[in-house]
Short mmCIF file of C-alpha atoms in Angstrom, two decimals:
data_model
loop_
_atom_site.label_atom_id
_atom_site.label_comp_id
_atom_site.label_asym_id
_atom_site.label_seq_id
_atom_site.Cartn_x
_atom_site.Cartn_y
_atom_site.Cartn_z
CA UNK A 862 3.01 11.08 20.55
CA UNK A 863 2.83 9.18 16.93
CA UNK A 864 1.93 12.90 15.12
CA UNK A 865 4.02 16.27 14.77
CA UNK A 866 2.40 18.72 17.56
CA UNK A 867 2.65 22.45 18.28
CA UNK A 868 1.50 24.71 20.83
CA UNK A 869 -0.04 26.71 21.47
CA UNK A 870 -2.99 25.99 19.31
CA UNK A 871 -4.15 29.59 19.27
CA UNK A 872 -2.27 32.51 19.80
CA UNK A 873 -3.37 36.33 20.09
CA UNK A 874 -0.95 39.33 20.66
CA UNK A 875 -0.12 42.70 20.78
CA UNK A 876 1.78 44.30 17.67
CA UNK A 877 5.10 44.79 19.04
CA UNK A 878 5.36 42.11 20.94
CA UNK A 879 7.14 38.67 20.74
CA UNK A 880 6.29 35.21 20.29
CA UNK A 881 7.50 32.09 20.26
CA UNK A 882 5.48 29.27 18.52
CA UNK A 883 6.60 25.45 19.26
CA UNK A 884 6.81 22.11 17.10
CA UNK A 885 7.58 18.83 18.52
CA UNK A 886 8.73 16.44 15.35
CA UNK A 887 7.93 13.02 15.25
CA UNK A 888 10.54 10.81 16.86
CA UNK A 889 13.56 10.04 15.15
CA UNK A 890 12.75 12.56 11.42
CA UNK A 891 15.69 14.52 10.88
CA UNK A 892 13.99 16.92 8.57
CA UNK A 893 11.49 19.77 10.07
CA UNK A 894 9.77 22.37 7.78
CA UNK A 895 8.28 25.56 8.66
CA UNK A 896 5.23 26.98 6.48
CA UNK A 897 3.25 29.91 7.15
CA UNK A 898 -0.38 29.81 5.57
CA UNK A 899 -2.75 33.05 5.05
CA UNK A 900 -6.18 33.31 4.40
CA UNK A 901 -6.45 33.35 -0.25
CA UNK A 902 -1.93 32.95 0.28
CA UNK A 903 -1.50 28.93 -0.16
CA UNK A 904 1.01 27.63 2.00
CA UNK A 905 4.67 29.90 2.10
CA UNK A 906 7.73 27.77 3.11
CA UNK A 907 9.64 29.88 6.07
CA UNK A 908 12.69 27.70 7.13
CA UNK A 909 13.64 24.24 6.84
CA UNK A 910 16.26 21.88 9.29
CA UNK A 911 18.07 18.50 7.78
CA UNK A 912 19.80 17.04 10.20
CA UNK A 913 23.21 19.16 11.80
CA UNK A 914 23.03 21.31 8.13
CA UNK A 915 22.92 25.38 7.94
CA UNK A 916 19.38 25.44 8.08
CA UNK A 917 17.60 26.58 4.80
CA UNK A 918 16.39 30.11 5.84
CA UNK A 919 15.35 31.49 2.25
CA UNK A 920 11.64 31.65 2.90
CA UNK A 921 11.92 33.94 6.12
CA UNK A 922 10.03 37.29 5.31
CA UNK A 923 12.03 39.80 7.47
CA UNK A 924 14.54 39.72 10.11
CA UNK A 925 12.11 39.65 13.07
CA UNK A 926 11.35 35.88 11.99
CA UNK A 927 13.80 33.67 13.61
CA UNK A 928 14.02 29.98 14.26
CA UNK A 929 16.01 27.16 16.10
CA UNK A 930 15.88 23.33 16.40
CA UNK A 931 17.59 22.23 19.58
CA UNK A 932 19.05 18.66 19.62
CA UNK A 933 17.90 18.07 16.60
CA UNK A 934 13.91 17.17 18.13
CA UNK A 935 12.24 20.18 19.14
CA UNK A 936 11.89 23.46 17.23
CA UNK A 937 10.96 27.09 18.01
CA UNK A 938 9.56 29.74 15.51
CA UNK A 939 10.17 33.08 17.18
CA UNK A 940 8.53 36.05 16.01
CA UNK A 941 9.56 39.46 17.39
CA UNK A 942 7.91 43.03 17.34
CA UNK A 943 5.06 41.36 15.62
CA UNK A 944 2.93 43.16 12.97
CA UNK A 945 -0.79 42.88 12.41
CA UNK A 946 0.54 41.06 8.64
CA UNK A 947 2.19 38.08 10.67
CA UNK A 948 -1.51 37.23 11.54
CA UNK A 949 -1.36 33.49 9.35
CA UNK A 950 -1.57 29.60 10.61
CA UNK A 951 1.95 28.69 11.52
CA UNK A 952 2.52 24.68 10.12
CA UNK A 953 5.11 22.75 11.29
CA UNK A 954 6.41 19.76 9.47
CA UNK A 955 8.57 16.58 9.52
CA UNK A 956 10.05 14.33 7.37
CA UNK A 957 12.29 11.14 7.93
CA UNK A 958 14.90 12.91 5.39
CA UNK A 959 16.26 9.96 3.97
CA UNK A 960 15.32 10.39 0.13
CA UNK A 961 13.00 8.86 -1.96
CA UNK A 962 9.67 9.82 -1.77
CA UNK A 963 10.09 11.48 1.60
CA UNK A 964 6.82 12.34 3.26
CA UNK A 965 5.99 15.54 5.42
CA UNK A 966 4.11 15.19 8.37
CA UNK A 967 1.88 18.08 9.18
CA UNK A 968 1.31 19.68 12.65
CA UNK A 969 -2.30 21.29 13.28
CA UNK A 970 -0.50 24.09 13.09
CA UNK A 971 -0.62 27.43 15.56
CA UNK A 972 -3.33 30.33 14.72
CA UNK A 973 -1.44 33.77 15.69
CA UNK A 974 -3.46 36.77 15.47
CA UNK A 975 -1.86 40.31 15.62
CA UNK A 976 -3.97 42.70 16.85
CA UNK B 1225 12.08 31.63 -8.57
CA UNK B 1226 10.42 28.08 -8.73
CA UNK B 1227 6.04 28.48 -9.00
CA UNK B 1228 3.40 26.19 -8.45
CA UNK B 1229 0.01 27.87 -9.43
CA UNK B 1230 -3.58 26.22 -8.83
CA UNK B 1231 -6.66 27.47 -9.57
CA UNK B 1232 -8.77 28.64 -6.08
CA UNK B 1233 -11.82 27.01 -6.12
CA UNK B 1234 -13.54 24.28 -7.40
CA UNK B 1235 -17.57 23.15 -6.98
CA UNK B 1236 -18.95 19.68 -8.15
CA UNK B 1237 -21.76 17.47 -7.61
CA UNK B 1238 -21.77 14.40 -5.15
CA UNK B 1239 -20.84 11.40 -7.56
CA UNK B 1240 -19.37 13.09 -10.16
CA UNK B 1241 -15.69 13.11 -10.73
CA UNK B 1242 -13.35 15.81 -9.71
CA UNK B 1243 -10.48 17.37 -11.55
CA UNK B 1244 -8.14 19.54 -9.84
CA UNK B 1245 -5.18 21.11 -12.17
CA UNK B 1246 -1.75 22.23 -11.31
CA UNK B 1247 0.65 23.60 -13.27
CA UNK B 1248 4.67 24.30 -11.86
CA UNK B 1249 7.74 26.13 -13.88
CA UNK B 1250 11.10 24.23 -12.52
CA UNK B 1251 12.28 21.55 -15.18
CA UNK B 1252 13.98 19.12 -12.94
CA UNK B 1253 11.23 18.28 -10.30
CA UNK B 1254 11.45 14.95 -9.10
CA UNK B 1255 8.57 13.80 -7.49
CA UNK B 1256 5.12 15.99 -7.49
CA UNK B 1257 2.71 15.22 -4.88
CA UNK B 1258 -0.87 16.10 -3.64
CA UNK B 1259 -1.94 17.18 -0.11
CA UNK B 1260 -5.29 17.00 1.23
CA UNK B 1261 -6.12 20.10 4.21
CA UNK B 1262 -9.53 19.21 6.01
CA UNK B 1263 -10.98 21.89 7.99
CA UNK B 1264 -8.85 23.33 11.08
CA UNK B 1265 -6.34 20.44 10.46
CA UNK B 1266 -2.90 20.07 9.42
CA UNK B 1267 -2.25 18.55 5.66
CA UNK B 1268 -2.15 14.77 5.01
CA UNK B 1269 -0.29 13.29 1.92
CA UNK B 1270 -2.96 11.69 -0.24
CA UNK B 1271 -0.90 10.45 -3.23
CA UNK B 1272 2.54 11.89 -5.58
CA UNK B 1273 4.43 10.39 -8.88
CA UNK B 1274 7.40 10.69 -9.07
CA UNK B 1275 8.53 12.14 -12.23
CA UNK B 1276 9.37 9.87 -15.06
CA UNK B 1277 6.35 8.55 -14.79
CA UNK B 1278 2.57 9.40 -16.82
CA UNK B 1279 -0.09 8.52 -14.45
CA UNK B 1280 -0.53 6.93 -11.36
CA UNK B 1281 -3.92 5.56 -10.05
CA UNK B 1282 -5.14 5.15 -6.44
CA UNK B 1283 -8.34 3.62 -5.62
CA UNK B 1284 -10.58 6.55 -6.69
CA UNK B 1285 -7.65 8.85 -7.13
CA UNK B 1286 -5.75 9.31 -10.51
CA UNK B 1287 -2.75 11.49 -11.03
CA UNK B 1288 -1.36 12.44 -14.64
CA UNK B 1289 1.51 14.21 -15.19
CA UNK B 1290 2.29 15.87 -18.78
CA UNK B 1291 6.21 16.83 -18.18
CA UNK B 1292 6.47 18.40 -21.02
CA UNK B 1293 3.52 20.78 -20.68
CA UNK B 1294 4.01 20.86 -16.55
CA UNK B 1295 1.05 19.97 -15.50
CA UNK B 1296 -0.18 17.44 -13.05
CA UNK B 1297 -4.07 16.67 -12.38
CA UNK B 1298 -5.55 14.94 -9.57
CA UNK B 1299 -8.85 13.28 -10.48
CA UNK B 1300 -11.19 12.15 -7.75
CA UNK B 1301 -14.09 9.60 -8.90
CA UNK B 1302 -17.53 9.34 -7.26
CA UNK B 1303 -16.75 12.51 -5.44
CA UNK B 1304 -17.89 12.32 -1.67
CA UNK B 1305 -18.98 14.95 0.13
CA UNK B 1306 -16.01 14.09 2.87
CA UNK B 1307 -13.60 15.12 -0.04
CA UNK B 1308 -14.95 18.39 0.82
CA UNK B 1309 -11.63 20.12 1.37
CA UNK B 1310 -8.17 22.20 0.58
CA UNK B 1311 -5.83 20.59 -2.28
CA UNK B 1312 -2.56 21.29 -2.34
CA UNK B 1313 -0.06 20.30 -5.34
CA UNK B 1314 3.97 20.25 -3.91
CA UNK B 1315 6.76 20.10 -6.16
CA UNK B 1316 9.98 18.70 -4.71
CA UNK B 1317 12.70 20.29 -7.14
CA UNK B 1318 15.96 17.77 -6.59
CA UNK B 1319 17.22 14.36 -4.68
CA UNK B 1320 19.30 16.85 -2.94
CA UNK B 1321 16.54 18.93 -1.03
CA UNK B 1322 13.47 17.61 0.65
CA UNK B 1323 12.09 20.98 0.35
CA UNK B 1324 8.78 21.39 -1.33
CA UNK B 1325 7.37 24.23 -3.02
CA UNK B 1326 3.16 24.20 -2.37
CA UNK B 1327 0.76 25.10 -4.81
CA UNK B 1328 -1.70 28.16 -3.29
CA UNK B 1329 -4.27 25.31 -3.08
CA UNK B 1330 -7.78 24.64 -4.94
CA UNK B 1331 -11.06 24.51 -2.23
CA UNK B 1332 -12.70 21.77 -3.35
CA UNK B 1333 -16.72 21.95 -2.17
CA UNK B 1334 -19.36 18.95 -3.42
CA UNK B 1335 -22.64 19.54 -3.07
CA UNK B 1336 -25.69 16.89 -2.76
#
């Protein structure tokens, strides 16, 4: 597709248990972006990807949030033993990484609700 | 660490102009930029400035930028009711990083 996309759309769980929330970049952007957005929070920056660097994991709240980009394309937030506080829109962004003004891209982003 | 503050909410009248105010701490920024969230949808770049510059206009959009005080505006003109949304300000803090730091956004509602 032309967009960034993630699935699943909605998500509801059980606390304690995992999940694993997908973004599919736009073709050929080497940067990907993770946010996390609560109800009255603004958007909170997670983790972000640039290319084959150590990914920029600063914004991770705890150890239970993890994340990988495979191949560079693809990228999966994983969120384990999940607590009714993790409840948030998940956003996934992209960005063609090559300076200047640099756009992100914005996903429609995964609802997860812990209860 | 590196702040963006916004105010929460904002109401105005259809047809009058909007101002939406931001205000960041980090001194080397290099471009600032504005994000517009609809309802239930991802967010969509509407306009930035990059950071030597004062103002920037955009069709009904104007952006100033006072460096010295940190603060960047977004004005909207003729406000629509379709620019009934969630604003974000982003500051991206170096050439080195595309990383942006978001605002906490400012709900923009216009009424008839």
């Amino acid at each position: 597709g032309a967009g960034v996309s993630q699935s699943p759309s909605n998500k509801v769980t059980e606390k304690g248990k995992d999940v694993e929330l997908r973004c599919d970049p736009i073709s050929g952007h080497t940067a990907l972006y993770w946010y996390r957005q609560s109800l009255g929070q603004g958007l909170e920056f997670l983790i972000y990807f640039q290319g084959n660097s150590a990914p920029d994991k600063s914004g991770l709240p705890s150890d239970r949030f993890s994340a990988e980009r495979t191949g560079g394309s693809v990228s999966t937030l994983t969120i384990q033993r999940t607590q009714q506080e993790d409840s948030a829109v998940y956003l996934c962004a992209s960005s063609a990484g090559l300076g200047g003004v640099d756009t992100q891209y914005f996903g429609p982003g995964t609802r997860l609700t812990v209860l | 660490g590196e702040d963006v503050e916004q105010s929460l909410f904002l109401s105005v009248r259809e047809g009058d102009s909007s101002v939406i105010n931001c205000t960041y701490t980090d001194s080397s920024s290099t471009y600032l930029y504005w994000y517009k969230q609809e309802p239930g949808a991802g967010l969509q770049l509407l306009t930035y400035i990059f950071s030597n510059m004062d103002m920037k206009q955009d069709q009904r959009l104007t952006v100033l930028l006072n460096k010295k005080d940190k603060h960047l505006s977004l004005r909207i003109a003729d406000t629509q009711t379709g620019d009934s949304a969630i604003y974000f300000c982003a500051d991206r803090l170096s050439y080195n990083t595309d990383k942006l730091i978001f605002g906490t956004g400012t709900r923009l509602q216009v009424f008839p």
